């Protein structure tokens, strides 16, 4: 039986193979380090540093991301600053939900791409709203886009701009759209919120939201500069992670054991602060 001759390897071949293996390991290490940095930027601000081991350096973003995303609509964020109707706070960078004369204020700091924000909103979120509706407190939303810089893309900012268009239609419309975004949040590494067509599809879930003005504002990016201003205000707040929740200035530990507290636990925390 004849056999094919075995190809001999030269010292140069072996050197090239080792160099290729070294390059491959270096690339894998760099990818792992990048993933670790991304996870650090998505930490839960109210969870313990031991549980998350990632507490520092989260609120570092300034302005917006320049990453690309799918869908139509303007990507220009250098247009004129248009503040949505119904915005509140300094320079219109806060969204206030609830009764204006509520005796207490719940501050909520979030990023629409933050997976921990999604966990909190889809579990304890309805109770947070119910207490606001009952007049226990009003909610002040302080929103960020830092995950665009940490993960690449522009989903946080595009979603925030669309939320600004919803706010322009009414605070209740903003709150409903806010909840829809979290209920349909993609994986934080998926920049699906950068696609304005996808955001407009999600807006169908909010009755009466998709007015001609809303659709035009989302497609044209009317509130992208405003989203940048809102993120700058977040950066100046001193908050280092999302979600962060404070009641009358007192930070609430809304995560325990790496999971959101139950609605009952949240209600108890509120009662402890408000008396």
Coordinates of N, CA, C and O in Angstrom, one line a residue, residues 182-263:
X182 N -38.5 48.7 28.5 CA -37.9 47.8 29.4 C -38.5 46.4 29.2 O -37.8 45.4 29.3
X183 N -39.8 46.3 28.9 CA -40.4 45.0 28.7 C -39.9 44.3 27.4 O -40.0 43.1 27.3
X184 N -39.4 45.1 26.5 CA -38.9 44.6 25.3 C -37.4 44.9 25.1 O -36.9 44.9 23.9
X185 N -36.7 45.0 26.1 CA -35.3 45.3 26.1 C -34.5 44.2 25.4 O -34.6 43.1 25.8
X186 N -33.6 44.5 24.4 CA -32.8 43.5 23.9 C -31.6 43.2 24.8 O -31.4 44.0 25.8
X187 N -30.8 42.2 24.5 CA -29.6 42.0 25.2 C -28.8 43.3 25.1 O -28.8 43.9 24.0
X188 N -28.1 43.6 26.2 CA -27.4 44.9 26.2 C -26.3 45.0 25.1 O -25.9 46.1 24.7
X189 N -25.8 43.8 24.6 CA -24.9 43.8 23.5 C -25.5 44.0 22.1 O -24.8 44.2 21.1
X190 N -26.8 43.9 22.1 CA -27.6 44.1 20.8 C -28.1 45.5 20.8 O -28.8 46.0 21.6
X191 N -27.7 46.2 19.7 CA -28.0 47.7 19.6 C -29.4 47.9 18.9 O -29.5 48.8 18.2
X192 N -30.3 47.0 19.2 CA -31.6 47.1 18.5 C -32.3 48.4 18.7 O -33.1 48.9 17.8
X193 N -32.2 49.0 19.9 CA -32.8 50.3 20.1 C -32.3 51.4 19.2 O -32.9 52.5 19.2
X194 N -31.2 51.2 18.5 CA -30.7 52.2 17.6 C -31.6 52.3 16.3 O -31.5 53.3 15.6
X195 N -32.4 51.3 16.1 CA -33.3 51.3 14.9 C -34.6 52.0 15.2 O -35.4 51.5 16.0
X196 N -34.8 53.2 14.6 CA -36.0 54.0 14.9 C -37.2 53.2 14.4 O -38.3 53.4 15.0
X197 N -37.1 52.4 13.4 CA -38.3 51.7 13.0 C -38.7 50.7 14.0 O -39.9 50.4 14.3
X198 N -37.8 50.1 14.7 CA -38.1 49.1 15.8 C -38.7 49.9 16.9 O -39.7 49.4 17.5
X199 N -38.2 51.1 17.3 CA -38.8 51.9 18.3 C -40.2 52.3 18.0 O -41.1 52.3 18.8
X200 N -40.5 52.6 16.7 CA -41.8 53.0 16.3 C -42.8 51.8 16.4 O -43.9 51.9 16.7
X201 N -42.2 50.6 16.1 CA -43.0 49.4 16.2 C -43.4 49.2 17.7 O -44.6 48.8 18.0
X202 N -42.5 49.4 18.6 CA -42.8 49.3 20.0 C -43.8 50.3 20.5 O -44.6 50.1 21.4
X203 N -43.7 51.5 19.9 CA -44.7 52.6 20.2 C -46.1 52.2 19.9 O -47.1 52.7 20.5
X204 N -46.3 51.2 19.0 CA -47.7 50.7 18.8 C -48.3 50.1 20.0 O -49.5 50.0 20.1
X205 N -47.5 49.7 21.0 CA -48.0 49.1 22.2 C -48.5 50.1 23.2 O -49.1 49.8 24.2
X206 N -48.4 51.4 22.9 CA -48.9 52.5 23.7 C -50.0 53.2 23.0 O -49.8 53.9 22.0
X207 N -51.3 52.9 23.4 CA -52.4 53.5 22.7 C -52.3 55.0 22.6 O -52.1 55.7 23.6
X208 N -52.5 55.5 21.4 CA -52.6 57.0 21.2 C -51.2 57.7 21.1 O -51.2 58.9 21.0
X209 N -50.1 56.9 21.2 CA -48.8 57.6 21.2 C -48.4 58.0 19.8 O -47.8 59.1 19.7
X210 N -48.6 57.2 18.8 CA -48.0 57.4 17.5 C -48.8 58.5 16.7 O -49.4 58.2 15.7
X211 N -48.7 59.7 17.2 CA -49.2 60.9 16.5 C -48.3 61.2 15.3 O -47.1 60.7 15.3
X212 N -48.7 62.0 14.4 CA -47.8 62.4 13.3 C -46.6 63.1 13.9 O -45.4 62.9 13.4
X213 N -46.8 63.9 14.9 CA -45.7 64.6 15.6 C -44.7 63.7 16.2 O -43.5 63.9 16.1
X214 N -45.2 62.7 16.9 CA -44.3 61.7 17.5 C -43.5 61.0 16.5 O -42.2 60.9 16.6
X215 N -44.1 60.5 15.5 CA -43.4 59.7 14.4 C -42.3 60.6 13.8 O -41.2 60.2 13.6
X216 N -42.7 61.8 13.5 CA -41.7 62.7 12.8 C -40.5 63.0 13.7 O -39.4 63.0 13.3
X217 N -40.8 63.2 15.0 CA -39.7 63.5 16.0 C -38.8 62.3 16.1 O -37.6 62.5 16.2
X218 N -39.3 61.1 16.1 CA -38.5 59.9 16.3 C -37.7 59.7 15.0 O -36.4 59.4 15.1
X219 N -38.3 59.8 13.9 CA -37.6 59.6 12.6 C -36.5 60.6 12.4 O -35.4 60.3 11.9
X220 N -36.7 61.9 12.7 CA -35.8 63.0 12.5 C -34.8 63.2 13.6 O -33.9 64.0 13.5
X221 N -35.0 62.5 14.7 CA -34.1 62.6 15.8 C -34.2 64.0 16.5 O -33.2 64.6 17.0
X222 N -35.4 64.5 16.6 CA -35.6 65.9 17.1 C -35.0 66.0 18.5 O -34.4 67.1 18.9
X223 N -35.1 65.0 19.3 CA -34.8 65.1 20.7 C -33.4 64.4 21.0 O -33.1 64.2 22.2
X224 N -32.6 64.1 20.0 CA -31.3 63.6 20.2 C -30.4 64.6 21.0 O -29.7 64.2 22.0
X225 N -30.4 65.9 20.6 CA -29.6 66.8 21.4 C -30.0 66.9 22.9 O -29.2 67.0 23.8
X226 N -31.4 66.8 23.1 CA -31.9 66.8 24.4 C -31.4 65.6 25.2 O -31.0 65.7 26.4
X227 N -31.4 64.4 24.5 CA -30.9 63.2 25.2 C -29.5 63.4 25.6 O -29.1 62.9 26.7
X228 N -28.7 64.1 24.8 CA -27.3 64.4 25.2 C -27.2 65.3 26.5 O -26.4 65.0 27.3
X229 N -28.1 66.2 26.5 CA -28.2 67.1 27.7 C -28.6 66.3 29.0 O -28.0 66.5 30.1
X230 N -29.5 65.4 28.8 CA -30.0 64.6 29.9 C -28.8 63.7 30.4 O -28.7 63.6 31.6
X231 N -28.1 63.2 29.5 CA -26.9 62.3 29.9 C -25.9 63.1 30.6 O -25.3 62.7 31.6
X232 N -25.6 64.4 30.2 CA -24.7 65.2 30.9 C -25.1 65.5 32.3 O -24.3 65.5 33.2
X233 N -26.4 65.7 32.5 CA -26.9 66.0 33.8 C -26.7 64.7 34.7 O -26.4 64.8 35.9
X234 N -26.9 63.6 34.1 CA -26.7 62.3 34.8 C -25.2 62.2 35.3 O -24.9 61.9 36.4
X235 N -24.3 62.6 34.4 CA -22.9 62.5 34.7 C -22.5 63.4 35.9 O -21.6 63.1 36.7
X236 N -23.2 64.5 36.0 CA -22.9 65.5 37.0 C -23.6 65.1 38.4 O -23.3 65.7 39.4
X237 N -24.4 64.1 38.3 CA -25.2 63.7 39.5 C -24.3 63.0 40.6 O -24.7 63.0 41.8
X238 N -23.2 62.5 40.2 CA -22.4 61.7 41.1 C -22.8 60.3 41.3 O -22.2 59.5 42.0
X239 N -23.9 59.9 40.6 CA -24.4 58.5 40.6 C -23.4 57.6 39.8 O -22.9 58.0 38.7
X240 N -23.0 56.5 40.4 CA -22.0 55.6 39.7 C -22.5 54.3 39.2 O -21.7 53.5 38.8
X241 N -23.8 54.1 39.2 CA -24.3 52.8 38.6 C -25.8 52.9 38.4 O -26.5 53.8 39.0
X242 N -26.3 52.1 37.6 CA -27.7 52.0 37.3 C -28.2 50.6 37.5 O -27.5 49.6 37.2
X243 N -29.4 50.4 38.1 CA -30.3 51.5 38.6 C -29.8 52.0 40.0 O -29.4 51.2 40.8
X244 N -30.0 53.3 40.2 CA -29.8 53.8 41.5 C -31.2 54.4 41.9 O -31.8 55.1 41.1
X245 N -31.6 54.1 43.1 CA -32.9 54.6 43.5 C -32.7 55.3 44.9 O -32.2 54.8 45.8
X246 N -33.2 56.6 45.0 CA -33.1 57.3 46.2 C -34.4 57.9 46.6 O -35.1 58.5 45.7
X247 N -34.8 57.8 47.8 CA -36.1 58.4 48.3 C -35.7 59.5 49.3 O -35.1 59.2 50.4
X248 N -36.1 60.7 49.0 CA -35.8 61.9 49.8 C -34.3 61.9 50.1 O -33.8 62.3 51.2
X249 N -33.5 61.6 49.1 CA -32.1 61.6 49.2 C -31.4 60.4 49.8 O -30.2 60.3 49.8
X250 N -32.2 59.5 50.3 CA -31.7 58.3 51.0 C -31.6 57.1 49.9 O -32.7 56.8 49.3
X251 N -30.5 56.6 49.7 CA -30.3 55.5 48.8 C -31.0 54.2 49.2 O -30.8 53.8 50.4
X252 N -31.8 53.6 48.4 CA -32.5 52.4 48.7 C -31.8 51.2 48.1 O -31.5 51.3 46.9
X253 N -31.6 50.2 48.8 CA -30.9 49.0 48.3 C -31.9 48.1 47.6 O -32.5 47.2 48.2
X254 N -32.1 48.4 46.3 CA -33.2 47.7 45.6 C -32.8 46.4 45.0 O -33.6 45.7 44.3
X255 N -31.5 46.0 45.3 CA -31.1 44.7 44.9 C -30.6 44.0 46.1 O -29.9 44.6 47.0
X256 N -30.9 42.7 46.3 CA -30.4 41.9 47.4 C -30.1 40.5 46.8 O -30.9 39.9 46.1
X257 N -28.9 40.0 47.2 CA -28.5 38.7 46.7 C -28.4 38.7 45.1 O -28.6 37.6 44.5
X258 N -28.1 39.8 44.5 CA -28.0 39.9 43.1 C -29.3 40.0 42.3 O -29.4 39.9 41.1
X259 N -30.5 40.1 43.1 CA -31.8 40.1 42.5 C -32.6 41.3 43.0 O -32.3 41.8 44.1
X260 N -33.5 41.8 42.2 CA -34.3 42.9 42.6 C -35.1 42.5 43.9 O -35.5 41.4 44.0
X261 N -35.3 43.5 44.8 CA -36.1 43.2 46.0 C -37.6 43.0 45.5 O -38.0 43.5 44.4
X262 N -38.3 42.3 46.3 CA -39.7 42.0 46.0 C -40.5 43.3 46.1 O -40.1 44.2 46.8
X263 N -41.7 43.3 45.5 CA -42.6 44.5 45.7 C -42.9 44.8 47.2 O -42.9 45.9 47.7

